[in-house]
Short mmCIF file of C-alpha atoms and ligand atoms in Angstrom, two decimals:
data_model
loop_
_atom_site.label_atom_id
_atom_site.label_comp_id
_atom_site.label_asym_id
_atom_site.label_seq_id
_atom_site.Cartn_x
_atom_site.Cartn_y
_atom_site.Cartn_z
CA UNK B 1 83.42 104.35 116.63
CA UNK B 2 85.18 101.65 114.70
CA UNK B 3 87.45 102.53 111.98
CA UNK B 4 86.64 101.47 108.46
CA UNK B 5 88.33 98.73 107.27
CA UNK B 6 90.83 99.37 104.63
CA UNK B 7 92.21 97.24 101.37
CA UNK B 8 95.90 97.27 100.78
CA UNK B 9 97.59 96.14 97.91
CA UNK B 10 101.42 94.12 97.76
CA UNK B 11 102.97 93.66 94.33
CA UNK B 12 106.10 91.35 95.09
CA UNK B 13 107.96 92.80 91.66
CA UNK B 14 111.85 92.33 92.56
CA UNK B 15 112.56 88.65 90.67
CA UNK B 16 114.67 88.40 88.14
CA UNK B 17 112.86 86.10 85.41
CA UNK B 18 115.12 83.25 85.08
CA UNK B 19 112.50 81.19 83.26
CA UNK B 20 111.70 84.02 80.98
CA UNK B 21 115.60 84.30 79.86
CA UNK B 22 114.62 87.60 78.85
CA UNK B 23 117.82 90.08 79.20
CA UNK B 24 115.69 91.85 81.57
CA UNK B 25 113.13 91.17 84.22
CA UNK B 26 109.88 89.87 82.73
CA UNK B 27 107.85 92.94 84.84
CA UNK B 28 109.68 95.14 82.80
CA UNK B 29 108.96 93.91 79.07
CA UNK B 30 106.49 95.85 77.00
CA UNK B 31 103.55 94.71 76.29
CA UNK B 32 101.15 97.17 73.90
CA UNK B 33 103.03 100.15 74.48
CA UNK B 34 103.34 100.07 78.64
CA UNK B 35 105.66 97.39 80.48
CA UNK B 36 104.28 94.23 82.49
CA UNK B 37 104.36 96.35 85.94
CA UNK B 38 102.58 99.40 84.38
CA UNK B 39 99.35 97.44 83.57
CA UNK B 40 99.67 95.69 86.31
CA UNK B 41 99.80 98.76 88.54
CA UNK B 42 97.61 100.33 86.32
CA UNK B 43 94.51 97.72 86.96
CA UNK B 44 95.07 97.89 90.48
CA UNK B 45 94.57 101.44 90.63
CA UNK B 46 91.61 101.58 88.34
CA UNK B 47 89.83 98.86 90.28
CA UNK B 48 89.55 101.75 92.77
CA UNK B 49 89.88 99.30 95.47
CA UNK B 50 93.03 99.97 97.34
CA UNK B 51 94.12 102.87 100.04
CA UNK B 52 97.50 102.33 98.91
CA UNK B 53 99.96 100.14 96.93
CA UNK B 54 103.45 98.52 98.44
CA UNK B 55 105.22 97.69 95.41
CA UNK B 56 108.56 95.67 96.55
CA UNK B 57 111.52 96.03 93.91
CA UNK B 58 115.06 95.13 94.09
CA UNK B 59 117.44 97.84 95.10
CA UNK B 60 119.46 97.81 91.67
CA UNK B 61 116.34 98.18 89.98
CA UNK B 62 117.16 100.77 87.61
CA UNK B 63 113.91 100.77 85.21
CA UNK B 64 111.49 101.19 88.03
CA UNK B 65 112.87 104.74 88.67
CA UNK B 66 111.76 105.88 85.10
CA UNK B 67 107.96 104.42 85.29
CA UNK B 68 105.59 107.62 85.73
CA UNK B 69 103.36 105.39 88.48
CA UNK B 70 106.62 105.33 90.73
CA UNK B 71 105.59 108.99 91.96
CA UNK B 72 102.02 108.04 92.17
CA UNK B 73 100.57 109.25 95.32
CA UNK B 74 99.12 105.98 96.24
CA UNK B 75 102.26 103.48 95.49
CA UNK B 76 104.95 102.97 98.40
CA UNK B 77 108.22 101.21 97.15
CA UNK B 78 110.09 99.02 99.04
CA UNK B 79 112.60 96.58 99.12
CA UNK B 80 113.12 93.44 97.18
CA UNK B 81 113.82 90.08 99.40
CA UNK B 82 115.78 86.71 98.26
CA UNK B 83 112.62 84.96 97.56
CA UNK B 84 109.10 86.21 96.76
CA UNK B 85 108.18 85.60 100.24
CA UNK B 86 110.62 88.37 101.26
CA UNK B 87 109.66 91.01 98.63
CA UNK B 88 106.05 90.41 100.30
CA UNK B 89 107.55 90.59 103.80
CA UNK B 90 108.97 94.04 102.98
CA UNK B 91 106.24 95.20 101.90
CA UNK B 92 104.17 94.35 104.50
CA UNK B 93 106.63 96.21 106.20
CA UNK B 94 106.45 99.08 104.80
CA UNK B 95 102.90 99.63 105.04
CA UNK B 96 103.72 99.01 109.46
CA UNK B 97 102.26 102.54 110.03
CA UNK B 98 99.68 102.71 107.68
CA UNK B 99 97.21 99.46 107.80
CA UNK B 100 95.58 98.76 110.89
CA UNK B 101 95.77 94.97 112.25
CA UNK B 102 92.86 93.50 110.72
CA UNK B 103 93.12 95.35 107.16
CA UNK B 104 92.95 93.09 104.55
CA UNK B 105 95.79 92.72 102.28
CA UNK B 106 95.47 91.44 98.59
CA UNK B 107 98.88 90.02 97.10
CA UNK B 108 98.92 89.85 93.92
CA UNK B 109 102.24 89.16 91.61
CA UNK B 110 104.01 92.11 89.50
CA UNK B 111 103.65 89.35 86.55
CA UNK B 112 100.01 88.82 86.45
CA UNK B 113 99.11 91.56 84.21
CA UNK B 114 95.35 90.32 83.30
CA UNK B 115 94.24 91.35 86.29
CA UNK B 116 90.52 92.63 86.06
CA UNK B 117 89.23 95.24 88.70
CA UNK B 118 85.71 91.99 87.89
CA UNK B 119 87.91 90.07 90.01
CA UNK B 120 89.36 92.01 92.63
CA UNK B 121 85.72 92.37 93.25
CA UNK B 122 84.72 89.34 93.96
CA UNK B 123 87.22 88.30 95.82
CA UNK B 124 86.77 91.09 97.96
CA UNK B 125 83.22 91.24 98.09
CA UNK B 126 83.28 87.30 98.73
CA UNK B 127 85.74 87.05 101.63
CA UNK B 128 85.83 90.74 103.30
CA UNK B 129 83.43 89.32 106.08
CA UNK B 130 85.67 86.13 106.41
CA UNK B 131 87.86 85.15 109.68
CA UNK B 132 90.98 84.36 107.39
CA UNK B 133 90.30 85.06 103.81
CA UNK B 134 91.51 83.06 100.78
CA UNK B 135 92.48 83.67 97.28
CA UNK B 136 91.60 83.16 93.78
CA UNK B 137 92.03 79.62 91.86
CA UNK B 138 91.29 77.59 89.38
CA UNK B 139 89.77 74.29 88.79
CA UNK B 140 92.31 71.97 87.08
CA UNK B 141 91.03 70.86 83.64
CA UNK B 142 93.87 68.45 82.53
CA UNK B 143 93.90 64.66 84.19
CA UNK B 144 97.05 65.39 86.61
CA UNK B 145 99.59 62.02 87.09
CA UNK B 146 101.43 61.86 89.95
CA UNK B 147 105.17 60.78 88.90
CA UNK B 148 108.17 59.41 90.03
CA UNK B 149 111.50 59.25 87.32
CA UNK B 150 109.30 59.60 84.37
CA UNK B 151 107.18 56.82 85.35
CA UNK B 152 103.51 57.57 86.38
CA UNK B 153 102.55 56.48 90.09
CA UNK B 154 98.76 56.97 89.84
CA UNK B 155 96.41 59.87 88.85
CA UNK B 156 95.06 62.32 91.64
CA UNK B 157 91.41 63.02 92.25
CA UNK B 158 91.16 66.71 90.36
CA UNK B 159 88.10 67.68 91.95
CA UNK B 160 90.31 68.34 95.22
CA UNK B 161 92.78 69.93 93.39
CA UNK B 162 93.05 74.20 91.91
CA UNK B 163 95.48 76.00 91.22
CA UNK B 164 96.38 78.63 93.27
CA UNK B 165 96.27 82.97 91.47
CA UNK B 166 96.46 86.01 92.66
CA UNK B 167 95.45 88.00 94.57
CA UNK B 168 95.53 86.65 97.64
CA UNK B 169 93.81 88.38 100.35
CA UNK B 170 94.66 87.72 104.10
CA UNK B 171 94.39 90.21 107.12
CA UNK B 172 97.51 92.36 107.52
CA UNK B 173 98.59 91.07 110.88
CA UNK B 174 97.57 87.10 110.65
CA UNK B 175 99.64 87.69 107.14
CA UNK B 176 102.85 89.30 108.43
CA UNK B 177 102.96 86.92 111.17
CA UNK B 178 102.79 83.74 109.50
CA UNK B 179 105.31 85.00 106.55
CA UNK B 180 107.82 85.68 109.87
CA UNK B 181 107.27 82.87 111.37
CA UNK B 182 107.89 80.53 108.05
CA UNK B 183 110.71 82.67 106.73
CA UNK B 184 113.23 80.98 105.20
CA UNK B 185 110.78 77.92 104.27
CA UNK B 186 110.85 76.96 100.78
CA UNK B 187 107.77 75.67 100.95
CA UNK B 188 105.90 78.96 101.47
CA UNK B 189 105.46 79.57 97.72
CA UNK B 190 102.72 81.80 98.08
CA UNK B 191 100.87 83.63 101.24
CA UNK B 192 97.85 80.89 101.21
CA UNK B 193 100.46 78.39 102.49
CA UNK B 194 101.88 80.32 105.06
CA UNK B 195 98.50 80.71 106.75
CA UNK B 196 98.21 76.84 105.72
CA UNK B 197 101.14 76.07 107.97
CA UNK B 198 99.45 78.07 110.80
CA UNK B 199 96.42 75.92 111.18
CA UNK B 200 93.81 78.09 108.79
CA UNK B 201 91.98 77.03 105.47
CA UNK B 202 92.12 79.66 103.79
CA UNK B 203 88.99 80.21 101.00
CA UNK B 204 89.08 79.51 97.44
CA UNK B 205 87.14 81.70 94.62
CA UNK B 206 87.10 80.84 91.17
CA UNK B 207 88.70 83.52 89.25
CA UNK B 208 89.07 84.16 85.60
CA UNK B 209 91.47 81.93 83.62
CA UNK B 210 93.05 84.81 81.66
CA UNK B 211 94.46 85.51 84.46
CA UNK B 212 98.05 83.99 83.72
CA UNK B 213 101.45 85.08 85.34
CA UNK B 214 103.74 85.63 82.72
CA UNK B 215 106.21 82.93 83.04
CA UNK B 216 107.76 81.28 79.78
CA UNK B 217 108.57 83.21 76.72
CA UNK B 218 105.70 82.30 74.79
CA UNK B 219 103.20 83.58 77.37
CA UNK B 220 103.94 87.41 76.75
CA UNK B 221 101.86 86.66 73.58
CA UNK B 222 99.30 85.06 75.45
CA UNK B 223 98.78 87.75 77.80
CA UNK B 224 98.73 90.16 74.57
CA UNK B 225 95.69 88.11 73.30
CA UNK B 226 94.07 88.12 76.64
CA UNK B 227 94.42 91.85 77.45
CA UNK B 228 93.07 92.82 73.31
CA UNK B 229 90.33 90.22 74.44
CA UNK B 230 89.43 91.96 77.26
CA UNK B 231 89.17 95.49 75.60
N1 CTP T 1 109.28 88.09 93.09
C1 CTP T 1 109.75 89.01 94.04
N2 CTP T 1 110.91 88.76 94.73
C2 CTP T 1 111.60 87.63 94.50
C3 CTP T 1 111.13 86.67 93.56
C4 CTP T 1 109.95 86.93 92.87
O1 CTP T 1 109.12 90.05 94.25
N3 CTP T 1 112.73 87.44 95.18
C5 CTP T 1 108.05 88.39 92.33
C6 CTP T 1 108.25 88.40 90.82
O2 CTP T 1 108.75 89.68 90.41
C7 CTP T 1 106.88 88.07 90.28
C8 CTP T 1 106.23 87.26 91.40
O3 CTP T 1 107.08 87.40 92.55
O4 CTP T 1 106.09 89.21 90.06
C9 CTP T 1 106.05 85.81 91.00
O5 CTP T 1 107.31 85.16 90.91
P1 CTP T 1 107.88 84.44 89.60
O6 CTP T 1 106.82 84.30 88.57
O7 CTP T 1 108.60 83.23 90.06
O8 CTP T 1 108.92 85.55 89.02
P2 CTP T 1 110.50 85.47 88.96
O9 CTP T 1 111.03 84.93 90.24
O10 CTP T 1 110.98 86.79 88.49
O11 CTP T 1 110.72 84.40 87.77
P3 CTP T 1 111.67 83.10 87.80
O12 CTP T 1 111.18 82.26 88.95
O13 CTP T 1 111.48 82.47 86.46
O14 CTP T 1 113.07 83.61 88.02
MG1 MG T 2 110.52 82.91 90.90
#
């Protein structure tokens, strides 16, 4: 008898915020009463989805300790890496005796709080009989120039060209594999393009666009909006 397949969950939440400037790592600002990596935890759980959650923070993380959903039953830590890559890595890692080879994994960043268990859904329920999976974008609406020293070079053809979310959702093994092989790359930026460099297309499915990754300063209040909207 073959064993059910399982649905893992990675939350790469060990980077520092530079472009946030925030005194403190952006996963760790409050937003309506809970920080960044509570509701972000917190959605992943209530989509019910998940056998368990790898959670990779950095080892001088002294906030994580004091979160409630650290002694969850269902969330693993781990170790943070030098790039996200890394923090994913470990992760993976961690979960070595847990998830079976052909598991699926879904990645999905510490600062994309938005999350809706709607789209974990369909991203699961769209790829879950898929060779190599894929991950959630979204179609670009702006004209996009390509430019050289402030100086546009020509305009690209936007109906080949999304924008990569998360989660991204990839078989444990194939995943682990390709992040080792490509370590060190800086042009693994997320898992899609690790699996990219190994041959495979991975799928696209359109997700919702209030699903932002908190990035700048201003978009804290954006993903305050977003989250009241969603209520
Ligand atoms: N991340 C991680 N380990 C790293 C770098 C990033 O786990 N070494 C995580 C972040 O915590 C975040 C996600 O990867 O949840 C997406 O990365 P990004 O938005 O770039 O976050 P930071 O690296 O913290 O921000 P910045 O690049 O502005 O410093
Ligand atoms: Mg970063």
């Amino acid at each position: 008898m073959t064993r059910p397949q399982k649905f893992w969950a990675v939350v790469p939440a060990a980077g520092v915020g530079k472009r946030m400037n925030a005194g403190r790592p952006k996963q760790y600002l409050e937003l309506g009463g809970k920080t960044v990596l509570e509701h972000t935890l917190s959605r992943l759980l209530q989509s019910e989805a998940f056998a368990g959650i790898a959670v990779a923070v950095s080892e001088d993380d002294g906030y994580w300790p004091d979160l409630p959903v650290a002694s969850h039953p269902q969330i693993i830590r781990a170790k943070g890496g030098i790039e996200r890559a890394d923090s994913v890595l470990s992760a993976l890692t961690a979960l070595r005796h847990l998830a079976a080879d052909d598991d699926w994994v879904l990645v999905h960043d510490a600062a994309r709080p938005c999350i809706t268990a709607s789209d974990i859904h369909l991203l699961i329920g769209t790829l879950r009989d898929d060779d190599v999976g894929g991950i959630l974008a979204l179609a670009s609406h702006d004209t996009l120039k390509n430019v050289d020293k402030g100086s546009i070079l020509g305009t690209l053809d936007r109906s080949h060209i999304w924008r990569a979310l998360t989660p991204q959702m990839f078989r444990y093994q194939a995943l682990k594999n390709a992040l080792e092989m490509h370590q060190g790359n800086p042009a693994i930026t997320d898992e899609a393009s690790a699996l990219e460099l190994q041959g495979q297309q991975p799928k696209i499915v359109e997700g919702r666009p209030d699903n932002i990754k908190i990035t700048r300063p201003e978009d804290l209040a954006l993903a305050n909006f977003y989250m009241e909207q969603q209520q």
